[in-house]
GROMACS .gro file of C-alpha atoms in nm:
model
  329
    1UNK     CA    1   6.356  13.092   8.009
    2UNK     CA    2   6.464  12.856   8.229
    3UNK     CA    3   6.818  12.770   7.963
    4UNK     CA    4   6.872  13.132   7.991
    5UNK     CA    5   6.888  13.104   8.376
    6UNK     CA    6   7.120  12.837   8.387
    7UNK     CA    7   7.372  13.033   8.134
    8UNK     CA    8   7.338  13.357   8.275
    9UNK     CA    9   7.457  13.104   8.625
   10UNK     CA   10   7.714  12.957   8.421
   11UNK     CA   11   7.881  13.306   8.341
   12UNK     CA   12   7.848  13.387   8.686
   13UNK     CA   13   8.011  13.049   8.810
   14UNK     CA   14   8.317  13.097   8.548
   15UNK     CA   15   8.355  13.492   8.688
   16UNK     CA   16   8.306  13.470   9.052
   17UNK     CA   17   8.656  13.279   9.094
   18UNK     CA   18   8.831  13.492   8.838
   19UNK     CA   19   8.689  13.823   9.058
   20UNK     CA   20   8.820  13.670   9.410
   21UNK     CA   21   9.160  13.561   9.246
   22UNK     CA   22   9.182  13.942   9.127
   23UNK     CA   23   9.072  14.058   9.462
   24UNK     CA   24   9.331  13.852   9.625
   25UNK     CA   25   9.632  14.010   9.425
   26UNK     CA   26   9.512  14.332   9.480
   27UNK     CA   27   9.520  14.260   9.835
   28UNK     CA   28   9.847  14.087   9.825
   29UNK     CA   29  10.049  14.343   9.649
   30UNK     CA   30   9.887  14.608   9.912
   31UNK     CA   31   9.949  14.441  10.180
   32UNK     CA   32  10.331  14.413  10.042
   33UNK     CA   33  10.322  14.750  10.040
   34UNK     CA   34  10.175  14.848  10.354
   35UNK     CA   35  10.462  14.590  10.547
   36UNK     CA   36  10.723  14.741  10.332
   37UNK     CA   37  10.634  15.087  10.428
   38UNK     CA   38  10.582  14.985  10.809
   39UNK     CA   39  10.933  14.764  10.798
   40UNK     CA   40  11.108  15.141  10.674
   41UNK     CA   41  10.944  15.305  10.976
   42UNK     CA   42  11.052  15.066  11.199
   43UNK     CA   43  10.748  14.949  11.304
   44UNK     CA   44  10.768  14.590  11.229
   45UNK     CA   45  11.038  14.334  11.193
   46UNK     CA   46  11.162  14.207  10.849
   47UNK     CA   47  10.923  13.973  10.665
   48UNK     CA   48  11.108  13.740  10.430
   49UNK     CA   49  10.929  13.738  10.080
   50UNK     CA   50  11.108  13.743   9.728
   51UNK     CA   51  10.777  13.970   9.608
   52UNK     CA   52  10.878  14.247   9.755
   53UNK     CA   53  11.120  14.475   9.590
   54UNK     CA   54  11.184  14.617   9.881
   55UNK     CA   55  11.313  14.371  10.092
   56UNK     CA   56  11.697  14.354  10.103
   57UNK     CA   57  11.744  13.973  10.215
   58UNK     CA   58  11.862  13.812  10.490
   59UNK     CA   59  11.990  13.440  10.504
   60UNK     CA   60  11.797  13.168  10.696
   61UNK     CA   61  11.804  12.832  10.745
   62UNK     CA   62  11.453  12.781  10.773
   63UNK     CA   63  11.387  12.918  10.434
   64UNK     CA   64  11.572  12.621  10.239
   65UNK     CA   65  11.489  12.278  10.231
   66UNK     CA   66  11.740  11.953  10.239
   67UNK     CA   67  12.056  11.865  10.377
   68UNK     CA   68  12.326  12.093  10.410
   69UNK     CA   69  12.607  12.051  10.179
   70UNK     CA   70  12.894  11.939  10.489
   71UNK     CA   71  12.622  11.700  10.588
   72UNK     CA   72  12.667  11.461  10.235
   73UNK     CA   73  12.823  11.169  10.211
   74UNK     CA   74  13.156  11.244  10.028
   75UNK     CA   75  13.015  10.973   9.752
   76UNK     CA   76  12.744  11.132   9.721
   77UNK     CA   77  12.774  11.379   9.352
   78UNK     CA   78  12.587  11.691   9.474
   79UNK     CA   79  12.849  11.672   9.781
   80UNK     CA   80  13.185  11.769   9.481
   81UNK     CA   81  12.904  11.986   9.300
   82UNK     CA   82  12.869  12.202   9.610
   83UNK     CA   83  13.207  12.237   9.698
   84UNK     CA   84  13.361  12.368   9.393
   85UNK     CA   85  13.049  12.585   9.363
   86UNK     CA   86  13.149  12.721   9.723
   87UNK     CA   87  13.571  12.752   9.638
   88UNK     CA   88  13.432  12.949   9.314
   89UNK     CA   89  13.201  13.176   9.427
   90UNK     CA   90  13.323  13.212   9.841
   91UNK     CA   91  13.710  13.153   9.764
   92UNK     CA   92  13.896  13.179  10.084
   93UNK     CA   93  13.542  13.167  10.252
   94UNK     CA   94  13.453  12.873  10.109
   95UNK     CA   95  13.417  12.703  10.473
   96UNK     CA   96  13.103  12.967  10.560
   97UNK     CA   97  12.982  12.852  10.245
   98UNK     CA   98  13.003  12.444  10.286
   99UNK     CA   99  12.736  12.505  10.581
  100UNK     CA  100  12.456  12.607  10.378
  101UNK     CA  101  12.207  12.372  10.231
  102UNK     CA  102  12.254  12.229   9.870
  103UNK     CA  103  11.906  12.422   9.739
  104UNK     CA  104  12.087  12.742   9.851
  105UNK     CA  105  12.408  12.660   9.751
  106UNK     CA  106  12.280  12.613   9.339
  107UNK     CA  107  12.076  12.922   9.372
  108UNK     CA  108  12.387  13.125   9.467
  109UNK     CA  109  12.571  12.950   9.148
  110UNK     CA  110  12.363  13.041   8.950
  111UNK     CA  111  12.288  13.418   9.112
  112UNK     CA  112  12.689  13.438   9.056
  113UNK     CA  113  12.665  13.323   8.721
  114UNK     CA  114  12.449  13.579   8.561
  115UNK     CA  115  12.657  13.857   8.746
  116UNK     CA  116  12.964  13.783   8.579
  117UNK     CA  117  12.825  13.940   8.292
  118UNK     CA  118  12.667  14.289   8.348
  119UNK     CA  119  12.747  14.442   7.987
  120UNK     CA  120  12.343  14.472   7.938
  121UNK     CA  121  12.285  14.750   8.181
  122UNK     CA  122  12.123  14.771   8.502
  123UNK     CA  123  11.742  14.722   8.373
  124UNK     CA  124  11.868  14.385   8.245
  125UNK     CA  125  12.043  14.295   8.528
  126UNK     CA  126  11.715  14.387   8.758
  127UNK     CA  127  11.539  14.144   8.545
  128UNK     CA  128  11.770  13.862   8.555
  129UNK     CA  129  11.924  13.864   8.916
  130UNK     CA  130  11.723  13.828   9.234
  131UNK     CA  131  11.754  14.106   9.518
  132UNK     CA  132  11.635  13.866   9.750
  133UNK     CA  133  11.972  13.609   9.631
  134UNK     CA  134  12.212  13.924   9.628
  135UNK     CA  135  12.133  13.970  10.016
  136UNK     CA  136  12.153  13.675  10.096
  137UNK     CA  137  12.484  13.579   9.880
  138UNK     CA  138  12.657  13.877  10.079
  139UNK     CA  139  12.500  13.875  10.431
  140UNK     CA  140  12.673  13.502  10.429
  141UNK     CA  141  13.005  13.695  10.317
  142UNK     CA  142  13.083  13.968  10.091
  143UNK     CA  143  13.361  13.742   9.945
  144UNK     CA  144  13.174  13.747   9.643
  145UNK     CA  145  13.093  14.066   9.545
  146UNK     CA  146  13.474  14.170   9.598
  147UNK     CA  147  13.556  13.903   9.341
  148UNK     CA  148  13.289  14.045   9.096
  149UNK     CA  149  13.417  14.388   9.155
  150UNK     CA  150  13.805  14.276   9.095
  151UNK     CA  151  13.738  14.090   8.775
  152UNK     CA  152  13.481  14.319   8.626
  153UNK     CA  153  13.582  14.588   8.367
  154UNK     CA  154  13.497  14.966   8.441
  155UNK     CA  155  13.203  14.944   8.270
  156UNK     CA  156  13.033  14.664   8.423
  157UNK     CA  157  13.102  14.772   8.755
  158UNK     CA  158  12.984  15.132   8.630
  159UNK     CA  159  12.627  14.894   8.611
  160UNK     CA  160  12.680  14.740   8.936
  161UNK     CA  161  12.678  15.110   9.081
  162UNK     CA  162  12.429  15.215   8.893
  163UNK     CA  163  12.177  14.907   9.006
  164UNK     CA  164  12.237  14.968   9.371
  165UNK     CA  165  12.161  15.351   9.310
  166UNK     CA  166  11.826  15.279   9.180
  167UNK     CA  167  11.746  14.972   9.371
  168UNK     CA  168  11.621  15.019   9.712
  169UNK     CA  169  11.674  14.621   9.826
  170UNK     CA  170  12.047  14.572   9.682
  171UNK     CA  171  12.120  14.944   9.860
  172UNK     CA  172  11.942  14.807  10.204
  173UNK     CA  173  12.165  14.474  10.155
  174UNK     CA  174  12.461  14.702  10.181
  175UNK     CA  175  12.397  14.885  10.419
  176UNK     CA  176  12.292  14.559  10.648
  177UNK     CA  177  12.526  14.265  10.571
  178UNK     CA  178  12.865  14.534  10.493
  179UNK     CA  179  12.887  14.712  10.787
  180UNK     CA  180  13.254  14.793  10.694
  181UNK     CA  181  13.140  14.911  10.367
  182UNK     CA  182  13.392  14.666  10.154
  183UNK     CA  183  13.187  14.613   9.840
  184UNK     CA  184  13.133  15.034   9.792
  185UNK     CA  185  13.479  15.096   9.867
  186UNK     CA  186  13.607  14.847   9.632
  187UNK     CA  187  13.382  14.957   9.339
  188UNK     CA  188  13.465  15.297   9.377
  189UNK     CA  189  13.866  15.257   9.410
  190UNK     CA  190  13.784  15.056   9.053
  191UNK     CA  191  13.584  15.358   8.926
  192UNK     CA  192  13.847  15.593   9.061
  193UNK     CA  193  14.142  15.371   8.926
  194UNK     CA  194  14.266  15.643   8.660
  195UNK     CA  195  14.342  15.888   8.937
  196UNK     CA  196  14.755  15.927   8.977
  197UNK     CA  197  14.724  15.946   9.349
  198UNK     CA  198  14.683  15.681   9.609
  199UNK     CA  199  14.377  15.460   9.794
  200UNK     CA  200  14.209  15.773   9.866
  201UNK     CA  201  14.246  15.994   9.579
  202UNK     CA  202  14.085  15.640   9.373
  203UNK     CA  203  13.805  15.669   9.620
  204UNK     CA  204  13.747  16.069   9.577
  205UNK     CA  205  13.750  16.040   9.187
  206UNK     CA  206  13.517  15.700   9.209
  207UNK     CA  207  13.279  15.907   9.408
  208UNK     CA  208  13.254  16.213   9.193
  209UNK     CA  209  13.244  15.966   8.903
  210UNK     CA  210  12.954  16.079   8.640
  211UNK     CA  211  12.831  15.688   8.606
  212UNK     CA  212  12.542  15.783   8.322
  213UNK     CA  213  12.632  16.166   8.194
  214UNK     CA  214  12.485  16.469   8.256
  215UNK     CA  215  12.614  16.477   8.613
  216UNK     CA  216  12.502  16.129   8.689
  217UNK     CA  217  12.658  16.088   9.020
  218UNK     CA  218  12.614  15.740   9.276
  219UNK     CA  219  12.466  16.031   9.518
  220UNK     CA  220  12.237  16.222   9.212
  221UNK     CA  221  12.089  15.876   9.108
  222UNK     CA  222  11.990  15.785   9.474
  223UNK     CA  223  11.868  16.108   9.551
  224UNK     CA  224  11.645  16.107   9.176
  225UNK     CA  225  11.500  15.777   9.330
  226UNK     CA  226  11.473  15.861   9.677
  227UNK     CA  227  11.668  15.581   9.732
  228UNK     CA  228  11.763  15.647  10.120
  229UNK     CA  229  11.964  15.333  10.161
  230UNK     CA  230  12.207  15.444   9.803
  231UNK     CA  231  12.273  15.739   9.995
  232UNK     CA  232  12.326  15.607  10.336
  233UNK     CA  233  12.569  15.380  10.252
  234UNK     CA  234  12.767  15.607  10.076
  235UNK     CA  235  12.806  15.858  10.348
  236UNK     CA  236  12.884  15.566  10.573
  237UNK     CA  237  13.172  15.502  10.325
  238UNK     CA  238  13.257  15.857  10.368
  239UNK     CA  239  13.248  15.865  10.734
  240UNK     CA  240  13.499  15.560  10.773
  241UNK     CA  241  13.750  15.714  10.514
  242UNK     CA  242  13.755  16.069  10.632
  243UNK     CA  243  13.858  16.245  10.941
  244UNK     CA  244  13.681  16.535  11.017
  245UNK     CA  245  13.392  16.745  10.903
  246UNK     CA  246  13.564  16.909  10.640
  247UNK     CA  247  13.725  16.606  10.448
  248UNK     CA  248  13.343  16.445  10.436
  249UNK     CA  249  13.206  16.829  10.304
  250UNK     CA  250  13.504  16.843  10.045
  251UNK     CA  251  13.359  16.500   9.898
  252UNK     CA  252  13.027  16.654   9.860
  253UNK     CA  253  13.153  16.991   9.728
  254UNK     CA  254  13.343  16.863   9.513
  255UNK     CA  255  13.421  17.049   9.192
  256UNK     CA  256  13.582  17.150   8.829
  257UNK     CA  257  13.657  17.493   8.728
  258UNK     CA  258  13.501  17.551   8.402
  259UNK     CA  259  13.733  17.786   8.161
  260UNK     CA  260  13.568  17.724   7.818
  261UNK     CA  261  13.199  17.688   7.662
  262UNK     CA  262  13.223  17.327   7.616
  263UNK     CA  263  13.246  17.217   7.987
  264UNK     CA  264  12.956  17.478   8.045
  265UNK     CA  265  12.738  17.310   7.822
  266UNK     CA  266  12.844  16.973   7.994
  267UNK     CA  267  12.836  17.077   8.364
  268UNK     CA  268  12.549  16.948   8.591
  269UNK     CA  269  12.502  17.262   8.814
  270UNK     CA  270  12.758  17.529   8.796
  271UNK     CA  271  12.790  17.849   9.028
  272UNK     CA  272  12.588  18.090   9.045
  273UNK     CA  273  12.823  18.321   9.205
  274UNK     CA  274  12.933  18.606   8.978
  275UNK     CA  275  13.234  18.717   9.111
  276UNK     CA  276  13.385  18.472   9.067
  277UNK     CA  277  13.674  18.520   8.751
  278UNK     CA  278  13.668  18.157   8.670
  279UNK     CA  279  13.294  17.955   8.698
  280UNK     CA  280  13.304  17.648   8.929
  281UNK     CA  281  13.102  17.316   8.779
  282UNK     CA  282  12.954  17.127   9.090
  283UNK     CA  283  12.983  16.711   9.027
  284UNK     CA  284  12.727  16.675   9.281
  285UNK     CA  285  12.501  16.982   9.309
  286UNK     CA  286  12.195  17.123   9.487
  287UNK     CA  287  11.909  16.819   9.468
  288UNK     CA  288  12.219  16.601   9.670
  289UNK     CA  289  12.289  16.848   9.930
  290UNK     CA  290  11.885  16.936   9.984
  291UNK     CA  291  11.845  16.529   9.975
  292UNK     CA  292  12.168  16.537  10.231
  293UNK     CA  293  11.991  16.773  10.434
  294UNK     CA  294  11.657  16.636  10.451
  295UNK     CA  295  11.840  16.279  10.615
  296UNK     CA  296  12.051  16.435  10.813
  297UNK     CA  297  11.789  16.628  10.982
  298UNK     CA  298  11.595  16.309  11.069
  299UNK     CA  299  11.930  16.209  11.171
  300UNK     CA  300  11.958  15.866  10.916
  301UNK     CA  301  12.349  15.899  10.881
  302UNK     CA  302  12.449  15.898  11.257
  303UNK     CA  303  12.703  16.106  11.228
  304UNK     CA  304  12.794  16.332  11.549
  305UNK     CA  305  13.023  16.537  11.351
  306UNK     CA  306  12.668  16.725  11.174
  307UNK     CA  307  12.393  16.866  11.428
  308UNK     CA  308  12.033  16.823  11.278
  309UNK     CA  309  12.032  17.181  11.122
  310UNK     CA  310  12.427  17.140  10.926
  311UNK     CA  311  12.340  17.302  10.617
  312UNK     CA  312  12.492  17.215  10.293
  313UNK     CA  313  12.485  17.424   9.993
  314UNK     CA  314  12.660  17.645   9.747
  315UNK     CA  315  12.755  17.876  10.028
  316UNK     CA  316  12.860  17.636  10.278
  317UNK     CA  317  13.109  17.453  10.007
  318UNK     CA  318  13.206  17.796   9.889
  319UNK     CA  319  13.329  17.800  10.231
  320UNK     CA  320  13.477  17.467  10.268
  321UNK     CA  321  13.643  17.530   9.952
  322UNK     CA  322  13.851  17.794  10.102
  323UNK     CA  323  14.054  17.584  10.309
  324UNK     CA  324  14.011  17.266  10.125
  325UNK     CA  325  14.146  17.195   9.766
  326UNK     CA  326  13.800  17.084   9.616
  327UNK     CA  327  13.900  17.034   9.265
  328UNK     CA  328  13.867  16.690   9.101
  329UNK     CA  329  14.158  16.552   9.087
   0.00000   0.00000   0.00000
């Protein structure tokens, strides 16, 4: 009786931690959550944790231990380590970069390192590069995303695109530490690099670029993962290149006229509109413009040139269309 006590306590003993470590993540990963949510509603300022997918990064001193790399001893090894690290991955920035502690400065090596490379897709490169790095890499200066765009091919920066689409943090990175919206810009004049025309022409074809098939758009992927930030900082891109309500409208209407059965059967939306002699295939298409509509209305693009009730649809780009040339070029 009294042996079958003490193991019965024994189990007991061996479970209890194994429960209140299991409690504890639970509670953890909720109360990750519940911040998150809170720090998207404004209600609380950014809390700086590499668990959260959510949060976009943001560099700090106080976050890094050791000495800063200016503050070595030119003898000292790490001190040449750090400083060809910081002409390789910063370039003409490399000053900015010479500031930051050594811990810091190997992390971003290495965060620039695996980024070279982006042939795997973007699942693989969610896996093996930290959201959390990629803010902070760029909020210290978006020197090095530029370089990655320039001496990517098409492809891989078809993956970079895709990433930020789906990934709420590298999206919110943008949209914080870019406020002149270089690194979209320059990925989409890649994308767009086929086009005859000039800067903007790159940009319009980069934008309406189908980046996984079907009708894969930068804007359909964002709105397919309610990815807010994706789409805000594409608009903001928008806003800065175009003058005018109708230039930013023609980007979102934009359009192919479909004369045969193949691009039918290859066209994301198409119109609906029966009078018309020749069919028009939408890049972008309904779920973008009712996505469009639902942040304007709770007015996330700040953009005086739409009121809270613009409506954008088939109609309104009919319209648009009109006066505008809205094929792809």
């Amino acid at each position: 009786m009294v042996i079958s006590i003490l193991k019965k306590m024994k189990i007991l003993l061996i479970l209890f931690p194994a429960v209140l470590l299991l409690l504890y993540c639970q509670d953890e990963e909720q109360l990750i959550r519940e911040r998150s949510a809170r720090r998207q509603s404004g209600e609380v300022d950014t809390i700086r944790s590499t668990q959260s997918d959510d949060y976009y990064g943001r560099y700090s001193r106080s976050d890094y231990d050791g000495a800063d790399c200016e503050d070595l001893d030119d003898e000292n090894r790490d001190y040449e380590k750090c400083i060809k690290i910081c002409e390789k991955v910063y370039d003409k920035r490399s000053r900015e970069c010479e500031r930051l502690p050594i811990e810091l400065i190997f992390d971003l090596d290495r965060l620039f390192t695996e980024m070279r490379q982006i042939r795997d897709g973007d699942d693989t490169l969610s896996r093996r590069v930290s959201d959390f790095d990629f803010g902070v890499m760029i909020d210290i200066d978006v020197s090095p995303a530029l370089i990655l765009i320039r001496d990517w091919s098409e492809r891989e920066v078809a993956e970079f695109l895709i990433w930020t689409a789906k990934n709420s943090a590298v999206a919110l990175a943008l949209v914080h530490h870019d406020k002149e919206n270089q690194i979209l810009e320059a990925a989409f004049e890649r994308m767009g690099a086929r086009s005859s025309g000039g800067s903007a022409q790159r940009l319009e074809r980069g934008i309406g670029t189908d980046l996984q098939s079907y009708g894969q758009t930068f804007w359909a992927i964002a709105q397919g993962e309610r990815n807010e930030g994706a789409f805000i900082a594409l608009h903001r891109l928008v806003d800065s290149i175009c003058t005018g309500v109708s230039c930013k409208l023609r980007l979102y209407c934009i359009r192919e006229s479909m004369d045969n059965r193949f691009r039918a059967r290859r066209c994301h939306y198409s119109s609906s509109r029966r009078s018309f002699r020749q069919t028009h295939c939408y890049i972008h298409g309904p779920d973008v413009w009712t996505f469009w509509e639902s942040l304007n209305n709770e007015r996330e693009f700040k953009d005086p040139d739409f009121p809270e009730d613009t409506k954008m649809n088939e109609e309104e780009c009919d319209r648009v269309c009109q006066s505008q040339n809205c094929e792809r070029n």
